[in-house]
Tab-separated table of N, CA and C in Angstrom:
chain	number	residue	atom	x	y	z
Q	1	UNK	N	83.173	90.947	96.033
Q	1	UNK	CA	81.795	90.882	96.446
Q	1	UNK	C	81.123	92.197	96.094
Q	2	UNK	N	79.968	92.108	95.504
Q	2	UNK	CA	79.235	93.323	95.153
Q	2	UNK	C	78.647	93.955	96.414
Q	3	UNK	N	78.951	95.234	96.602
Q	3	UNK	CA	78.406	96.010	97.711
Q	3	UNK	C	77.910	97.341	97.157
Q	4	UNK	N	77.214	98.104	97.979
Q	4	UNK	CA	76.624	99.369	97.543
Q	4	UNK	C	77.667	100.268	96.878
Q	5	UNK	N	78.831	100.373	97.485
Q	5	UNK	CA	79.848	101.300	96.988
Q	5	UNK	C	80.792	100.688	95.950
Q	6	UNK	N	80.620	99.402	95.608
Q	6	UNK	CA	81.402	98.790	94.536
Q	6	UNK	C	80.529	97.777	93.797
Q	7	UNK	N	79.636	98.279	92.931
Q	7	UNK	CA	78.787	97.363	92.156
Q	7	UNK	C	79.611	96.627	91.099
Q	8	UNK	N	79.080	95.509	90.612
Q	8	UNK	CA	79.787	94.734	89.576
Q	8	UNK	C	80.095	95.578	88.347
Q	9	UNK	N	79.271	96.581	88.085
Q	9	UNK	CA	79.489	97.436	86.914
Q	9	UNK	C	80.782	98.241	87.024
Q	10	UNK	N	81.401	98.243	88.211
Q	10	UNK	CA	82.665	98.964	88.416
Q	10	UNK	C	83.823	98.014	88.728
Q	11	UNK	N	83.732	96.776	88.276
Q	11	UNK	CA	84.785	95.793	88.549
Q	11	UNK	C	85.863	95.800	87.479
Q	12	UNK	N	86.459	96.954	87.286
Q	12	UNK	CA	87.570	97.122	86.344
Q	12	UNK	C	88.614	98.003	87.022
Q	13	UNK	N	89.865	97.589	86.938
Q	13	UNK	CA	90.988	98.367	87.477
Q	13	UNK	C	90.726	98.815	88.919
Q	14	UNK	N	90.416	97.865	89.761
Q	14	UNK	CA	90.113	98.149	91.168
Q	14	UNK	C	91.402	98.060	91.987
Q	15	UNK	N	91.611	99.055	92.844
Q	15	UNK	CA	92.705	98.969	93.800
Q	15	UNK	C	92.328	99.719	95.069
Q	16	UNK	N	93.014	99.383	96.134
Q	16	UNK	CA	92.874	100.075	97.406
Q	16	UNK	C	94.281	100.378	97.913
Q	17	UNK	N	94.502	101.613	98.320
Q	17	UNK	CA	95.806	102.025	98.838
Q	17	UNK	C	95.601	102.588	100.240
Q	18	UNK	N	96.245	101.963	101.206
Q	18	UNK	CA	96.165	102.404	102.592
Q	18	UNK	C	97.549	102.894	103.000
Q	19	UNK	N	97.644	104.131	103.493
Q	19	UNK	CA	98.942	104.658	103.901
Q	19	UNK	C	98.819	105.365	105.250
Q	20	UNK	N	99.825	105.134	106.099
Q	20	UNK	CA	99.831	105.745	107.434
Q	20	UNK	C	99.882	107.263	107.307
Q	21	UNK	N	99.234	107.924	108.256
Q	21	UNK	CA	99.245	109.378	108.329
Q	21	UNK	C	99.256	109.774	109.793
Q	22	UNK	N	99.527	111.032	110.059
Q	22	UNK	CA	99.471	111.513	111.437
Q	22	UNK	C	98.015	111.477	111.896
Q	23	UNK	N	97.766	110.981	113.102
Q	23	UNK	CA	96.384	110.918	113.587
Q	23	UNK	C	95.742	112.311	113.620
Q	24	UNK	N	94.510	112.384	113.124
Q	24	UNK	CA	93.777	113.644	113.129
Q	24	UNK	C	92.944	113.789	114.394
Q	25	UNK	N	92.130	114.820	114.449
Q	25	UNK	CA	91.281	115.082	115.612
Q	25	UNK	C	90.343	113.930	115.938
Q	26	UNK	N	89.903	113.211	114.909
Q	26	UNK	CA	88.959	112.111	115.110
Q	26	UNK	C	89.667	110.764	115.312
Q	27	UNK	N	90.993	110.785	115.364
Q	27	UNK	CA	91.744	109.576	115.680
Q	27	UNK	C	92.119	108.700	114.503
Q	28	UNK	N	91.813	109.125	113.281
Q	28	UNK	CA	92.159	108.309	112.122
Q	28	UNK	C	93.661	108.348	111.874
Q	29	UNK	N	94.236	107.173	111.611
Q	29	UNK	CA	95.686	107.032	111.457
Q	29	UNK	C	96.110	106.590	110.058
Q	30	UNK	N	95.125	106.320	109.191
Q	30	UNK	CA	95.418	105.776	107.873
Q	30	UNK	C	94.580	106.513	106.821
Q	31	UNK	N	95.241	106.920	105.733
Q	31	UNK	CA	94.532	107.497	104.584
Q	31	UNK	C	94.161	106.349	103.653
Q	32	UNK	N	92.942	106.364	103.142
Q	32	UNK	CA	92.423	105.284	102.296
Q	32	UNK	C	92.081	105.844	100.925
Q	33	UNK	N	92.576	105.191	99.893
Q	33	UNK	CA	92.232	105.559	98.513
Q	33	UNK	C	91.664	104.321	97.835
Q	34	UNK	N	90.377	104.349	97.544
Q	34	UNK	CA	89.732	103.267	96.804
Q	34	UNK	C	89.494	103.734	95.377
Q	35	UNK	N	89.819	102.875	94.423
Q	35	UNK	CA	89.699	103.213	93.006
Q	35	UNK	C	89.021	102.072	92.265
Q	36	UNK	N	88.132	102.429	91.354
Q	36	UNK	CA	87.495	101.460	90.457
Q	36	UNK	C	87.099	102.193	89.189
Q	37	UNK	N	86.877	101.426	88.141
Q	37	UNK	CA	86.435	102.005	86.876
Q	37	UNK	C	85.246	101.224	86.360
Q	38	UNK	N	84.392	101.922	85.613
Q	38	UNK	CA	83.259	101.248	84.986
Q	38	UNK	C	83.767	100.186	84.025
Q	39	UNK	N	83.105	99.043	84.011
Q	39	UNK	CA	83.442	97.971	83.078
Q	39	UNK	C	83.156	98.426	81.648
Q	40	UNK	N	82.043	99.109	81.460
Q	40	UNK	CA	81.645	99.569	80.125
Q	40	UNK	C	82.401	100.836	79.734
Q	41	UNK	N	82.775	100.929	78.451
Q	41	UNK	CA	83.413	102.160	77.977
Q	41	UNK	C	82.480	103.337	78.208
Q	42	UNK	N	83.010	104.482	78.477
Q	42	UNK	CA	84.407	104.910	78.409
Q	42	UNK	C	85.206	104.665	79.687
Q	43	UNK	N	84.794	103.740	80.528
Q	43	UNK	CA	85.527	103.343	81.734
Q	43	UNK	C	85.707	104.508	82.719
Q	44	UNK	N	84.598	105.141	83.058
Q	44	UNK	CA	84.624	106.260	84.011
Q	44	UNK	C	85.288	105.818	85.311
Q	45	UNK	N	86.165	106.692	85.841
Q	45	UNK	CA	86.861	106.400	87.092
Q	45	UNK	C	86.007	106.790	88.289
Q	46	UNK	N	86.114	105.978	89.340
Q	46	UNK	CA	85.490	106.255	90.628
Q	46	UNK	C	86.625	106.156	91.642
Q	47	UNK	N	87.091	107.289	92.130
Q	47	UNK	CA	88.258	107.300	92.997
Q	47	UNK	C	87.981	108.178	94.209
Q	48	UNK	N	88.184	107.613	95.388
Q	48	UNK	CA	87.914	108.355	96.614
Q	48	UNK	C	88.992	109.389	96.921
Q	49	UNK	N	90.179	109.236	96.344
Q	49	UNK	CA	91.288	110.113	96.707
Q	49	UNK	C	91.750	109.793	98.117
Q	50	UNK	N	92.805	110.438	98.561
Q	50	UNK	CA	93.353	110.133	99.888
Q	50	UNK	C	92.796	111.037	100.977
Q	51	UNK	N	91.874	111.928	100.658
Q	51	UNK	CA	91.372	112.839	101.684
Q	51	UNK	C	89.923	112.576	102.078
Q	52	UNK	N	89.202	111.734	101.360
Q	52	UNK	CA	87.799	111.471	101.684
Q	52	UNK	C	87.637	110.365	102.718
Q	53	UNK	N	88.369	109.259	102.542
Q	53	UNK	CA	88.221	108.118	103.439
Q	53	UNK	C	89.435	107.961	104.344
Q	54	UNK	N	89.165	107.584	105.594
Q	54	UNK	CA	90.223	107.368	106.572
Q	54	UNK	C	89.951	106.092	107.347
Q	55	UNK	N	90.987	105.583	107.989
Q	55	UNK	CA	90.834	104.380	108.799
Q	55	UNK	C	91.493	104.586	110.153
Q	56	UNK	N	90.898	103.955	111.130
Q	56	UNK	CA	91.446	103.922	112.477
Q	56	UNK	C	91.867	102.481	112.749
Q	57	UNK	N	93.044	102.296	113.310
Q	57	UNK	CA	93.503	100.958	113.654
Q	57	UNK	C	92.804	100.551	114.947
Q	58	UNK	N	91.974	99.529	114.851
Q	58	UNK	CA	91.200	99.055	115.996
Q	58	UNK	C	91.983	97.999	116.774
Q	59	UNK	N	92.604	97.071	116.061
Q	59	UNK	CA	93.377	96.003	116.680
Q	59	UNK	C	94.489	95.630	115.704
Q	60	UNK	N	95.658	96.222	115.894
Q	60	UNK	CA	96.758	96.012	114.950
Q	60	UNK	C	97.197	94.563	114.890
Q	61	UNK	N	97.250	93.885	116.029
Q	61	UNK	CA	97.704	92.495	116.061
Q	61	UNK	C	96.782	91.580	115.262
Q	62	UNK	N	95.506	91.895	115.202
Q	62	UNK	CA	94.538	91.057	114.482
Q	62	UNK	C	94.161	91.649	113.123
Q	63	UNK	N	94.756	92.770	112.728
Q	63	UNK	CA	94.486	93.354	111.422
Q	63	UNK	C	93.077	93.904	111.278
Q	64	UNK	N	92.599	94.607	112.291
Q	64	UNK	CA	91.243	95.157	112.241
Q	64	UNK	C	91.283	96.673	112.158
Q	65	UNK	N	90.584	97.193	111.153
Q	65	UNK	CA	90.476	98.626	110.934
Q	65	UNK	C	89.010	99.048	110.976
Q	66	UNK	N	88.787	100.345	111.165
Q	66	UNK	CA	87.460	100.941	111.035
Q	66	UNK	C	87.599	102.048	109.993
Q	67	UNK	N	86.801	101.992	108.915
Q	67	UNK	CA	86.937	102.917	107.792
Q	67	UNK	C	85.666	103.746	107.640
Q	68	UNK	N	85.862	105.041	107.401
Q	68	UNK	CA	84.723	105.956	107.223
Q	68	UNK	C	85.210	107.209	106.496
Q	69	UNK	N	84.280	108.050	106.051
Q	69	UNK	CA	84.695	109.370	105.579
Q	69	UNK	C	85.438	110.090	106.710
Q	70	UNK	N	86.501	110.778	106.362
Q	70	UNK	CA	87.386	111.398	107.358
Q	70	UNK	C	86.670	112.388	108.266
Q	71	UNK	N	85.561	112.967	107.823
Q	71	UNK	CA	84.867	113.977	108.614
Q	71	UNK	C	83.887	113.376	109.629
Q	72	UNK	N	83.679	112.051	109.588
Q	72	UNK	CA	82.770	111.409	110.528
Q	72	UNK	C	83.524	110.814	111.711
Q	73	UNK	N	82.930	110.856	112.895
Q	73	UNK	CA	83.558	110.165	114.035
Q	73	UNK	C	83.673	108.670	113.741
Q	74	UNK	N	84.680	108.038	114.308
Q	74	UNK	CA	84.926	106.622	114.016
Q	74	UNK	C	83.791	105.720	114.503
Q	75	UNK	N	82.900	106.249	115.327
Q	75	UNK	CA	81.718	105.497	115.742
Q	75	UNK	C	80.912	105.046	114.528
Q	76	UNK	N	80.940	105.834	113.454
Q	76	UNK	CA	80.182	105.538	112.239
Q	76	UNK	C	80.970	104.696	111.236
Q	77	UNK	N	82.200	104.373	111.563
Q	77	UNK	CA	83.067	103.647	110.628
Q	77	UNK	C	82.667	102.180	110.517
Q	78	UNK	N	82.953	101.622	109.343
Q	78	UNK	CA	82.689	100.209	109.104
Q	78	UNK	C	83.935	99.379	109.311
Q	79	UNK	N	83.764	98.137	109.774
Q	79	UNK	CA	84.920	97.280	110.033
Q	79	UNK	C	85.523	96.706	108.752
Q	80	UNK	N	86.838	96.665	108.714
Q	80	UNK	CA	87.587	95.992	107.652
Q	80	UNK	C	88.626	95.128	108.341
Q	81	UNK	N	88.522	93.828	108.117
Q	81	UNK	CA	89.411	92.887	108.774
Q	81	UNK	C	90.327	92.230	107.752
Q	82	UNK	N	91.613	92.186	108.082
Q	82	UNK	CA	92.573	91.470	107.250
Q	82	UNK	C	92.535	90.017	107.720
Q	83	UNK	N	91.945	89.165	106.898
Q	83	UNK	CA	91.752	87.758	107.255
Q	83	UNK	C	93.052	86.973	107.093
Q	84	UNK	N	93.798	87.286	106.045
Q	84	UNK	CA	95.093	86.661	105.816
Q	84	UNK	C	95.891	87.593	104.911
Q	85	UNK	N	97.224	87.559	105.055
Q	85	UNK	CA	98.066	88.512	104.339
Q	85	UNK	C	99.465	87.936	104.198
Q	86	UNK	N	100.065	88.171	103.043
Q	86	UNK	CA	101.464	87.806	102.857
Q	86	UNK	C	102.146	88.896	102.030
Q	87	UNK	N	103.025	89.627	102.671
Q	87	UNK	CA	103.804	90.650	101.970
Q	87	UNK	C	104.689	89.984	100.920
Q	88	UNK	N	105.307	88.850	101.308
Q	88	UNK	CA	106.229	88.138	100.419
Q	88	UNK	C	105.523	87.643	99.154
Q	89	UNK	N	104.344	87.015	99.340
Q	89	UNK	CA	103.621	86.475	98.187
Q	89	UNK	C	102.763	87.533	97.493
Q	90	UNK	N	102.427	88.599	98.195
Q	90	UNK	CA	101.707	89.701	97.579
Q	90	UNK	C	100.205	89.532	97.500
Q	91	UNK	N	99.580	89.116	98.600
Q	91	UNK	CA	98.121	89.028	98.594
Q	91	UNK	C	97.572	89.420	99.957
Q	92	UNK	N	96.302	89.794	99.966
Q	92	UNK	CA	95.567	90.051	101.209
Q	92	UNK	C	94.127	89.619	100.996
Q	93	UNK	N	93.552	88.998	102.027
Q	93	UNK	CA	92.140	88.626	102.025
Q	93	UNK	C	91.466	89.551	103.036
Q	94	UNK	N	90.470	90.295	102.584
Q	94	UNK	CA	89.825	91.319	103.405
Q	94	UNK	C	88.336	91.023	103.527
Q	95	UNK	N	87.831	91.179	104.742
Q	95	UNK	CA	86.393	91.039	104.994
Q	95	UNK	C	85.874	92.327	105.609
Q	96	UNK	N	84.705	92.752	105.195
Q	96	UNK	CA	84.061	93.920	105.779
Q	96	UNK	C	83.456	93.563	107.117
Q	97	UNK	N	84.278	93.145	108.053
Q	97	UNK	CA	83.828	92.762	109.377
Q	97	UNK	C	83.518	91.286	109.472
Q	98	UNK	N	82.835	90.933	110.532
Q	98	UNK	CA	82.504	89.527	110.785
Q	98	UNK	C	81.443	89.039	109.816
Q	99	UNK	N	81.649	87.869	109.212
Q	99	UNK	CA	80.600	87.307	108.363
Q	99	UNK	C	79.416	86.878	109.233
Q	100	UNK	N	78.225	87.356	108.896
Q	100	UNK	CA	77.035	87.074	109.705
Q	100	UNK	C	75.947	86.336	108.937
Q	101	UNK	N	76.141	86.183	107.634
Q	101	UNK	CA	75.142	85.509	106.795
Q	101	UNK	C	75.646	84.100	106.479
Q	102	UNK	N	74.763	83.109	106.632
Q	102	UNK	CA	75.126	81.726	106.332
Q	102	UNK	C	74.495	81.297	105.012
Q	103	UNK	N	75.225	80.464	104.285
Q	103	UNK	CA	74.709	79.893	103.037
Q	103	UNK	C	75.324	78.504	102.879
Q	104	UNK	N	74.911	77.827	101.842
Q	104	UNK	CA	75.447	76.479	101.599
Q	104	UNK	C	76.958	76.523	101.363
Q	105	UNK	N	77.451	77.651	100.806
Q	105	UNK	CA	78.871	77.767	100.489
Q	105	UNK	C	79.734	78.277	101.626
Q	106	UNK	N	79.129	78.660	102.741
Q	106	UNK	CA	79.894	79.204	103.858
Q	106	UNK	C	79.226	80.432	104.416
Q	107	UNK	N	80.023	81.355	104.913
Q	107	UNK	CA	79.503	82.573	105.524
Q	107	UNK	C	79.947	83.789	104.719
Q	108	UNK	N	79.165	84.880	104.853
Q	108	UNK	CA	79.510	86.128	104.171
Q	108	UNK	C	79.038	87.304	105.006
Q	109	UNK	N	79.468	88.478	104.602
Q	109	UNK	CA	79.024	89.714	105.238
Q	109	UNK	C	77.786	90.201	104.490
Q	110	UNK	N	77.313	91.391	104.848
Q	110	UNK	CA	76.186	91.987	104.142
Q	110	UNK	C	76.627	92.645	102.845
Q	111	UNK	N	75.717	93.381	102.224
Q	111	UNK	CA	76.021	94.050	100.950
Q	111	UNK	C	75.776	95.553	101.023
Q	112	UNK	N	75.555	96.083	102.207
Q	112	UNK	CA	75.291	97.514	102.378
Q	112	UNK	C	76.576	98.314	102.418
Q	113	UNK	N	76.598	99.334	103.281
Q	113	UNK	CA	77.769	100.192	103.398
Q	113	UNK	C	78.712	99.653	104.470
Q	114	UNK	N	78.236	99.481	105.690
Q	114	UNK	CA	79.077	98.933	106.758
Q	114	UNK	C	78.791	97.451	106.934
Q	115	UNK	N	79.762	96.746	107.523
Q	115	UNK	CA	79.642	95.305	107.738
Q	115	UNK	C	79.362	94.567	106.431
Q	116	UNK	N	80.088	94.961	105.396
Q	116	UNK	CA	79.872	94.354	104.085
Q	116	UNK	C	81.176	94.281	103.301
Q	117	UNK	N	81.245	93.287	102.415
Q	117	UNK	CA	82.375	93.163	101.509
Q	117	UNK	C	83.289	91.991	101.830
Q	118	UNK	N	83.897	91.466	100.773
Q	118	UNK	CA	84.835	90.346	100.857
Q	118	UNK	C	85.691	90.406	99.597
Q	119	UNK	N	87.009	90.561	99.756
Q	119	UNK	CA	87.891	90.752	98.621
Q	119	UNK	C	89.184	89.977	98.776
Q	120	UNK	N	89.773	89.639	97.652
Q	120	UNK	CA	91.153	89.155	97.604
Q	120	UNK	C	91.909	90.163	96.747
Q	121	UNK	N	92.914	90.784	97.336
Q	121	UNK	CA	93.759	91.733	96.617
Q	121	UNK	C	95.128	91.112	96.397
Q	122	UNK	N	95.703	91.376	95.235
Q	122	UNK	CA	97.074	90.961	94.957
Q	122	UNK	C	97.876	92.187	94.552
Q	123	UNK	N	99.172	92.095	94.673
Q	123	UNK	CA	100.034	93.237	94.342
Q	123	UNK	C	100.304	93.352	92.841
Q	124	UNK	N	100.157	92.269	92.130
Q	124	UNK	CA	100.471	92.270	90.699
Q	124	UNK	C	99.229	92.519	89.857
Q	125	UNK	N	99.399	93.296	88.800
Q	125	UNK	CA	98.282	93.562	87.898
Q	125	UNK	C	97.903	92.295	87.125
Q	126	UNK	N	98.920	91.568	86.676
Q	126	UNK	CA	98.649	90.356	85.912
Q	126	UNK	C	98.130	89.263	86.833
Q	127	UNK	N	97.047	88.639	86.423
Q	127	UNK	CA	96.397	87.606	87.232
Q	127	UNK	C	97.340	86.420	87.445
Q	128	UNK	N	97.543	86.057	88.695
Q	128	UNK	CA	98.331	84.886	89.077
Q	128	UNK	C	97.333	83.874	89.628
Q	129	UNK	N	96.888	82.964	88.774
Q	129	UNK	CA	95.830	82.042	89.160
Q	129	UNK	C	96.232	81.150	90.325
Q	130	UNK	N	97.487	80.732	90.366
Q	130	UNK	CA	97.944	79.889	91.473
Q	130	UNK	C	97.846	80.639	92.805
Q	131	UNK	N	98.222	81.909	92.810
Q	131	UNK	CA	98.141	82.715	94.026
Q	131	UNK	C	96.679	82.935	94.426
Q	132	UNK	N	95.826	83.217	93.440
Q	132	UNK	CA	94.396	83.382	93.740
Q	132	UNK	C	93.799	82.093	94.287
Q	133	UNK	N	94.172	80.962	93.697
Q	133	UNK	CA	93.672	79.672	94.185
Q	133	UNK	C	94.107	79.432	95.626
Q	134	UNK	N	95.341	79.791	95.941
Q	134	UNK	CA	95.841	79.638	97.315
Q	134	UNK	C	95.033	80.511	98.274
Q	135	UNK	N	94.829	81.781	97.901
Q	135	UNK	CA	94.078	82.704	98.754
Q	135	UNK	C	92.627	82.238	98.904
Q	136	UNK	N	92.040	81.762	97.817
Q	136	UNK	CA	90.668	81.250	97.887
Q	136	UNK	C	90.583	80.038	98.824
Q	137	UNK	N	91.576	79.160	98.783
Q	137	UNK	CA	91.583	77.986	99.660
Q	137	UNK	C	91.686	78.406	101.134
Q	138	UNK	N	92.485	79.424	101.404
Q	138	UNK	CA	92.610	79.933	102.778
Q	138	UNK	C	91.273	80.495	103.244
Q	139	UNK	N	90.630	81.294	102.383
Q	139	UNK	CA	89.330	81.885	102.740
Q	139	UNK	C	88.280	80.798	102.959
Q	140	UNK	N	88.273	79.782	102.100
Q	140	UNK	CA	87.298	78.687	102.244
Q	140	UNK	C	87.539	77.932	103.551
Q	141	UNK	N	88.792	77.704	103.884
Q	141	UNK	CA	89.122	76.991	105.121
Q	141	UNK	C	88.659	77.775	106.352
Q	142	UNK	N	88.629	79.091	106.211
Q	142	UNK	CA	88.166	79.939	107.314
Q	142	UNK	C	86.648	80.109	107.301
Q	143	UNK	N	85.967	79.445	106.339
Q	143	UNK	CA	84.505	79.431	106.335
Q	143	UNK	C	83.823	80.443	105.447
Q	144	UNK	N	84.575	81.158	104.612
Q	144	UNK	CA	83.970	82.164	103.739
Q	144	UNK	C	83.319	81.526	102.511
Q	145	UNK	N	82.211	82.094	102.082
Q	145	UNK	CA	81.487	81.653	100.887
Q	145	UNK	C	82.173	82.248	99.660
Q	146	UNK	N	82.904	81.433	98.930
Q	146	UNK	CA	83.668	81.912	97.770
Q	146	UNK	C	82.779	82.360	96.616
Q	147	UNK	N	81.516	81.942	96.611
Q	147	UNK	CA	80.618	82.365	95.526
Q	147	UNK	C	80.345	83.866	95.589
Q	148	UNK	N	80.691	84.505	96.696
Q	148	UNK	CA	80.486	85.947	96.837
Q	148	UNK	C	81.561	86.759	96.109
Q	149	UNK	N	82.671	86.117	95.744
Q	149	UNK	CA	83.760	86.821	95.062
Q	149	UNK	C	83.423	87.052	93.597
Q	150	UNK	N	83.784	88.222	93.086
Q	150	UNK	CA	83.597	88.565	91.673
Q	150	UNK	C	84.955	88.801	91.032
Q	151	UNK	N	85.107	88.378	89.793
Q	151	UNK	CA	86.336	88.659	89.069
Q	151	UNK	C	86.399	90.144	88.731
Q	152	UNK	N	87.614	90.675	88.756
Q	152	UNK	CA	87.860	92.069	88.392
Q	152	UNK	C	88.812	92.071	87.210
Q	153	UNK	N	88.481	92.832	86.186
Q	153	UNK	CA	89.322	92.921	84.996
Q	153	UNK	C	90.426	93.949	85.234
Q	154	UNK	N	91.655	93.481	85.399
Q	154	UNK	CA	92.815	94.358	85.581
Q	154	UNK	C	93.687	94.375	84.315
Q	155	UNK	N	93.263	93.638	83.278
Q	155	UNK	CA	94.126	93.400	82.119
Q	155	UNK	C	94.470	94.656	81.334
Q	156	UNK	N	93.606	95.641	81.331
Q	156	UNK	CA	93.865	96.845	80.532
Q	156	UNK	C	94.173	98.060	81.388
Q	157	UNK	N	94.447	97.849	82.650
Q	157	UNK	CA	94.782	98.969	83.523
Q	157	UNK	C	96.148	99.503	83.107
Q	158	UNK	N	96.255	100.791	83.114
Q	158	UNK	CA	97.523	101.402	82.724
Q	158	UNK	C	98.030	102.288	83.839
Q	159	UNK	N	99.301	102.573	83.791
Q	159	UNK	CA	99.895	103.499	84.752
Q	159	UNK	C	99.220	104.857	84.634
Q	160	UNK	N	98.805	105.226	83.415
Q	160	UNK	CA	98.121	106.507	83.213
Q	160	UNK	C	96.838	106.584	84.035
Q	161	UNK	N	96.083	105.495	84.076
Q	161	UNK	CA	94.825	105.541	84.814
Q	161	UNK	C	95.094	105.706	86.299
Q	162	UNK	N	96.169	105.098	86.812
Q	162	UNK	CA	96.495	105.257	88.219
Q	162	UNK	C	97.040	106.665	88.486
Q	163	UNK	N	97.790	107.223	87.539
Q	163	UNK	CA	98.290	108.594	87.709
Q	163	UNK	C	97.131	109.590	87.635
Q	164	UNK	N	96.162	109.341	86.747
Q	164	UNK	CA	94.991	110.222	86.672
Q	164	UNK	C	94.229	110.151	87.983
Q	165	UNK	N	94.138	108.975	88.561
Q	165	UNK	CA	93.438	108.827	89.836
Q	165	UNK	C	94.163	109.634	90.909
Q	166	UNK	N	95.485	109.543	90.913
Q	166	UNK	CA	96.258	110.296	91.907
Q	166	UNK	C	96.076	111.804	91.694
Q	167	UNK	N	95.965	112.209	90.448
Q	167	UNK	CA	95.783	113.617	90.129
Q	167	UNK	C	94.435	114.133	90.618
Q	168	UNK	N	93.424	113.251	90.652
Q	168	UNK	CA	92.078	113.662	91.069
Q	168	UNK	C	91.984	113.904	92.572
Q	169	UNK	N	92.982	113.504	93.336
Q	169	UNK	CA	92.889	113.606	94.802
Q	169	UNK	C	92.800	115.007	95.271
């Protein structure tokens, strides 16, 4: 889903890495690294690194996080909800909080900074259409508007680009 911080022009080699960390003064327990590249050459990288964004676990049993720049109190954080997840199959369906907008295709979140976004992430770089179809069916059954999803080109992502992103942290 196109949002302020991830426009369609950056839908190339997109990944998100969440890793546990010791809670800081503001209560954040997770380091967040969001990465994307421009679709158009020369494919400029946009990488938050692991020190800019943090997450607080709001409700572990329900997969709810609050994400914000690490220097802001969690009061300003935006919700990120894990709608469905399978470690074994390698996918996660993520919503930027509760969907509040209705359309003919279902419900969606906003497109701003907080309370926005809808993604399907997979662990494999190579597109697995059957897995995506399964995840899309789960999201549709839960009432999400699938027309909000955008394809991301992962076909030319290289280990070098991910290592360069890690180096930029």
